Short mmCIF file of C-alpha atoms in Angstrom, two decimals:
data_model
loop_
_atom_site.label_atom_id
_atom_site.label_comp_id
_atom_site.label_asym_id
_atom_site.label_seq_id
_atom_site.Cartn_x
_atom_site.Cartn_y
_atom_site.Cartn_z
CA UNK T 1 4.88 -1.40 11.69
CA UNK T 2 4.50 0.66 8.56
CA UNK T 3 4.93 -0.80 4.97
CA UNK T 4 4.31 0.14 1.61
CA UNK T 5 3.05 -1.56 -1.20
CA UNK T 6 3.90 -0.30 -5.08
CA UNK T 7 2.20 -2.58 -7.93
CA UNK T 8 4.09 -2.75 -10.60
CA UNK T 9 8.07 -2.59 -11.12
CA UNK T 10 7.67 -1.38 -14.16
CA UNK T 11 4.75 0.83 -15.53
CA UNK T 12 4.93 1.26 -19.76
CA UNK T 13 3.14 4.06 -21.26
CA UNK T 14 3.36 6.03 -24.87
CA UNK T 15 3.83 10.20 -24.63
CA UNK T 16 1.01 11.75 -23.91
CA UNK T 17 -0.56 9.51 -22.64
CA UNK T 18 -2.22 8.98 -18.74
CA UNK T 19 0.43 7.90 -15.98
CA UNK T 20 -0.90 5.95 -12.98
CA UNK T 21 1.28 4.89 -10.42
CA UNK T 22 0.07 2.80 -7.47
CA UNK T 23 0.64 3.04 -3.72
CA UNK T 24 -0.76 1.22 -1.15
CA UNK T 25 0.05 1.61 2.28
CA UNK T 26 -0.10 -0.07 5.96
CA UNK T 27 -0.64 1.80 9.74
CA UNK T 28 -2.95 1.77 11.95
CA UNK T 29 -2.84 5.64 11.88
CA UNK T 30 -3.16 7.34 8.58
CA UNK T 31 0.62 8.31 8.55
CA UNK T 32 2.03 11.49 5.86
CA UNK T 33 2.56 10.11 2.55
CA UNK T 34 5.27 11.24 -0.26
CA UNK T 35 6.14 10.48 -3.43
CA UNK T 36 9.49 10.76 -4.79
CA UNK T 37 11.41 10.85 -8.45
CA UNK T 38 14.89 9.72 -8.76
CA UNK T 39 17.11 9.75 -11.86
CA UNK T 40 20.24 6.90 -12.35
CA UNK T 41 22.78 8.15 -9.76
CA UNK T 42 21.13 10.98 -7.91
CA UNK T 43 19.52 11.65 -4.67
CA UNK T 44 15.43 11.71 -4.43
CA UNK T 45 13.52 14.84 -5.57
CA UNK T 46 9.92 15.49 -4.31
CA UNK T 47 7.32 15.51 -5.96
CA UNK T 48 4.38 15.98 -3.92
CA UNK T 49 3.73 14.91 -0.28
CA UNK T 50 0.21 14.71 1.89
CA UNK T 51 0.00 15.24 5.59
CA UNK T 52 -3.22 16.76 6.36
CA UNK T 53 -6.12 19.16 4.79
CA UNK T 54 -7.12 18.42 1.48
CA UNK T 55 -6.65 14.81 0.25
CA UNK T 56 -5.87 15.45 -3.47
CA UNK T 57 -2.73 16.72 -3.41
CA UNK T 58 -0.86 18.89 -6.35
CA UNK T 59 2.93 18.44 -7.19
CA UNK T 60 5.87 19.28 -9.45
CA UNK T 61 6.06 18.39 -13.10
CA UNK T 62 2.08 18.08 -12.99
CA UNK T 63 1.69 15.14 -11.21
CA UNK T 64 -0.94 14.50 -8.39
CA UNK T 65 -1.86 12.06 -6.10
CA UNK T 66 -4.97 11.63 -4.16
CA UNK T 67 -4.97 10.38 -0.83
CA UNK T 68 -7.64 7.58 -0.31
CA UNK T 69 -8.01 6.63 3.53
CA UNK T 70 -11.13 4.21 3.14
CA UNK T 71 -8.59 2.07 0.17
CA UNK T 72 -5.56 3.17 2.61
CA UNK T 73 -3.84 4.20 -1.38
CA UNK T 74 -2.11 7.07 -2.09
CA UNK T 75 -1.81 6.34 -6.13
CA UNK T 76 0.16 8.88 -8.18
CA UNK T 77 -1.12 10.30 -11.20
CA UNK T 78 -0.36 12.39 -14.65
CA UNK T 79 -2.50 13.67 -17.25
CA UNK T 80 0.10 13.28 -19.83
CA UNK T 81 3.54 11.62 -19.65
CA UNK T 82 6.35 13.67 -21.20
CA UNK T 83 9.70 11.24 -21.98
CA UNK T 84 11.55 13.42 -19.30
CA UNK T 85 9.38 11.83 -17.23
CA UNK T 86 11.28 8.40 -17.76
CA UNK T 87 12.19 7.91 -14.06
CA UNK T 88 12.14 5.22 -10.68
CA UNK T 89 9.47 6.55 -8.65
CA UNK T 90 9.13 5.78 -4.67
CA UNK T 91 6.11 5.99 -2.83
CA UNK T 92 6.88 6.23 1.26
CA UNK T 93 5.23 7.03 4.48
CA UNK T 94 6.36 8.12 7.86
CA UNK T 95 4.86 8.51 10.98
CA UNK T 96 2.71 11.29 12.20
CA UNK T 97 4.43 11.81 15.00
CA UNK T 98 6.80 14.40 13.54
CA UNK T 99 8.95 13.76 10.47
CA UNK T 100 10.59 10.39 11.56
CA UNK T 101 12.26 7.89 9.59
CA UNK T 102 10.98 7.04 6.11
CA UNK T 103 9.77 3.62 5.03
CA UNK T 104 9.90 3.70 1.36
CA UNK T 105 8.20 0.99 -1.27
CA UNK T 106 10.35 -1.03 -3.41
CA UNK T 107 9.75 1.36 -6.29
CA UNK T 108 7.98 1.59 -9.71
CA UNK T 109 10.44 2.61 -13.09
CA UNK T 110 8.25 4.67 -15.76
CA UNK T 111 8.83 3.96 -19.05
CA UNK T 112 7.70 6.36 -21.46
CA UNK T 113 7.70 5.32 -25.11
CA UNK T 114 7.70 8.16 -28.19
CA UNK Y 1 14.46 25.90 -0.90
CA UNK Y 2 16.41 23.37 1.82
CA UNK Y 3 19.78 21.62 0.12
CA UNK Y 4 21.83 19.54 1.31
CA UNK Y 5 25.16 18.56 -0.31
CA UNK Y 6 26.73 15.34 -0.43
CA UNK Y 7 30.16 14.77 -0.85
CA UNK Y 8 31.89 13.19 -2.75
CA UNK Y 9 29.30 11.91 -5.68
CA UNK Y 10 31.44 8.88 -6.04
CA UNK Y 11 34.43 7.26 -4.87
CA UNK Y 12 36.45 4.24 -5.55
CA UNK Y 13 38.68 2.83 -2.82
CA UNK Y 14 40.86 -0.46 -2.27
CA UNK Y 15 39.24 -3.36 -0.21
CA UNK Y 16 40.44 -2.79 3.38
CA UNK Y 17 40.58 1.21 3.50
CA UNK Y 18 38.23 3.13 4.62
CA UNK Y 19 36.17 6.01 2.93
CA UNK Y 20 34.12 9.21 4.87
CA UNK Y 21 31.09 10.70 3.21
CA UNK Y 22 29.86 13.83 4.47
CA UNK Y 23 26.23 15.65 4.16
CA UNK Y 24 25.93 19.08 4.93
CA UNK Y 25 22.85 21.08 5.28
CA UNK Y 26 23.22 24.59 3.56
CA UNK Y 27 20.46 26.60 4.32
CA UNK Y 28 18.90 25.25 7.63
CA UNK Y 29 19.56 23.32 10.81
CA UNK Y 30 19.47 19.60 10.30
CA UNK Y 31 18.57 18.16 13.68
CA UNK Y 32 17.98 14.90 12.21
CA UNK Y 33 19.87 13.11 9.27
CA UNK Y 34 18.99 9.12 8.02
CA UNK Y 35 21.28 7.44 6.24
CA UNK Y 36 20.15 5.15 3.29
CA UNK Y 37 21.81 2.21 1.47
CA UNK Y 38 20.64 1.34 -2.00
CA UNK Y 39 21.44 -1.79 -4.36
CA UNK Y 40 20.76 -1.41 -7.82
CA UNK Y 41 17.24 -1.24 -8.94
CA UNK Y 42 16.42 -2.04 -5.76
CA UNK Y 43 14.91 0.43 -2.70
CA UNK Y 44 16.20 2.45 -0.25
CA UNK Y 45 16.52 0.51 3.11
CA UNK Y 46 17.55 3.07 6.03
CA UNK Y 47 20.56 2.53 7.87
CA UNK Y 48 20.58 4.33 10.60
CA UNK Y 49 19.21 7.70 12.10
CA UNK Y 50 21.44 10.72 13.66
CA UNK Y 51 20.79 13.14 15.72
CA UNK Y 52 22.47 16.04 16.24
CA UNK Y 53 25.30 15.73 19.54
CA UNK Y 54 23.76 11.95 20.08
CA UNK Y 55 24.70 8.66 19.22
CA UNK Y 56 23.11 7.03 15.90
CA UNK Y 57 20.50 4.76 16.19
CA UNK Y 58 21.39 1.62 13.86
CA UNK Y 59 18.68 -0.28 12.22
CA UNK Y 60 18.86 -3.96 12.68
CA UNK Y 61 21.67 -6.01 10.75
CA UNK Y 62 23.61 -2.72 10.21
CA UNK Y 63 26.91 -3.16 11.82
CA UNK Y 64 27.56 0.22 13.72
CA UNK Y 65 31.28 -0.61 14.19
CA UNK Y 66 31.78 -0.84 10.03
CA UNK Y 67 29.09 1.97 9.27
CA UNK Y 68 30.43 5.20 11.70
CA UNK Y 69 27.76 7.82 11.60
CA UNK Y 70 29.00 11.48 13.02
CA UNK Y 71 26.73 14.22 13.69
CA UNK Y 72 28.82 16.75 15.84
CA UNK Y 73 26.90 19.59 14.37
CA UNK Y 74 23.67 20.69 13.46
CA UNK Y 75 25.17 20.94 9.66
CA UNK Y 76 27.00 18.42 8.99
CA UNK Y 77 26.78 14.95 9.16
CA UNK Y 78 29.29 11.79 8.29
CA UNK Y 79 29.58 8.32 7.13
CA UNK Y 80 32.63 6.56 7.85
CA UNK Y 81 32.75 2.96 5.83
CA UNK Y 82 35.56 1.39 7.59
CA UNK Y 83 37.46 -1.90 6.47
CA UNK Y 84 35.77 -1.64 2.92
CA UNK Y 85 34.66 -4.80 0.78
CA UNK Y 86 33.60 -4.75 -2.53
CA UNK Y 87 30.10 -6.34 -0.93
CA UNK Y 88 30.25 -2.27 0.82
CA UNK Y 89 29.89 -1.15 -2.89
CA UNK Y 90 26.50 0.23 -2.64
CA UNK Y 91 24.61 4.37 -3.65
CA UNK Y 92 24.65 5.76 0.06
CA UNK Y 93 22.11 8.80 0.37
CA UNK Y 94 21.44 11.13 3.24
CA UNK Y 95 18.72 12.88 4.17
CA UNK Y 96 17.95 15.69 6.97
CA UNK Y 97 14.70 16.28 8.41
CA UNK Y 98 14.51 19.64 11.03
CA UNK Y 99 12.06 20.02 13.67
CA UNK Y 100 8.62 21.55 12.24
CA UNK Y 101 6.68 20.39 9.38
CA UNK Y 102 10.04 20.64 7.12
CA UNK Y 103 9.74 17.18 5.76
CA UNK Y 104 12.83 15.81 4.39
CA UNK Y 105 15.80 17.41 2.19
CA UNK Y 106 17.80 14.81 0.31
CA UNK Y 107 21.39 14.92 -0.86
CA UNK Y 108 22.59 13.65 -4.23
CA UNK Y 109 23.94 10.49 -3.24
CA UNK Y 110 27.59 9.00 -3.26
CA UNK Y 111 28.37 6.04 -5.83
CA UNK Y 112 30.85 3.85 -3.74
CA UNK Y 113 32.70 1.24 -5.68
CA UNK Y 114 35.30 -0.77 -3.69
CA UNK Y 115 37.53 -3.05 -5.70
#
């Protein structure tokens, strides 16, 4: 079965500075990897997703993730954290085998300090 | 892009009645929708997955009697709680996949408080 790993419940960084958030997954086949944003009471936005081609993969907002099969990670990244960026963040994977169910990670809330 | 709008974005409700939320896809055919619970600060755990003119599939430990899940069309889809207890108080999001490499279209979530 699939399952995702996110390190961290909490990630603190200042403005401007470097966001990293982790993601580690499990499958015996490389399966398509998202990552998600979602604000106090409202539904999950995309921000990027990977399912095949090129492994570092661009998103909204500038954030990017880079899809690591030999560390089986799919860590999300941003250059420099605005405080809009203040947010829960879900990593999650589904199965190759068309757009099935998602198994999401327990989460990571960004905290961006001024 | 693909939207799909979830109604209504809360709801209270006595203990014992029962409350329908619906998801509708706007803009495309939704020939799959999942249905997530989620507890504060806590992750989404899937419910249950519809597809369209079939019976949902329930995950295991959902009870498929209290949680009715309707998909009679290819846009819309509904969540019946029935016999609602304040434990039921929960954020219930959908979310419709299509066939093709659509991915997945998420609707804004419904606050349910039952008291």
């Amino acid at each position: 079965a699939q399952s995702v790993t996110q390190l961290g419940s909490h990630v603190s960084v200042s403005e401007g500075a470097l966001v990293l958030l982790r993601c580690n997954y499990s499958s015996s086949v490389p399966p398509y990897l998202f990552w998600y944003v979602q604000y106090p009471n409202q539904g999950l936005q995309l921000l990027l997703k990977y399912t095949t081609g090129a492994t570092l993969v661009k998103g909204i907002n500038g954030f990017e993730a880079e899809f690591k099969k030999s560390e089986t990670s799919f860590h999300l990244t941003k250059p420099s954290a605005h405080m809009s960026d203040a947010a829960e963040y879900f990593c999650a994977v589904s199965d190759r085998r068309g757009f099935q169910k998602l198994v999401f990670g327990t989460g990571t809330r960004l905290l961006v300090s001024p | 892009g693909a939207v799909v709008s979830q109604h209504p974005s809360w709801v209270i409700c006595k203990s014992g009645t029962s409350v329908k939320i619906e998801c509708r896809s706007l803009d495309f055919q939704a020939t799959t929708m999942f249905w997530y619970r989620q507890f504060p600060k806590q992750s989404l755990m899937l419910m249950a997955t519809s597809n369209e003119g079939s019976k949902a599939t329930y995950e295991q430990g959902v009870e498929k009697d209290k949680f009715l899940i309707n998909h009679a069309s290819l846009t819309l889809s509904t969540l019946t709680v029935t016999s609602a207890h304040p434990e039921d108080s929960s954020f219930y999001i959908c979310s419709a996949t299509t066939t093709g490499e659509g991915g997945y279209t998420f609707g804004s979530g419904t606050r349910l408080t039952v008291v």
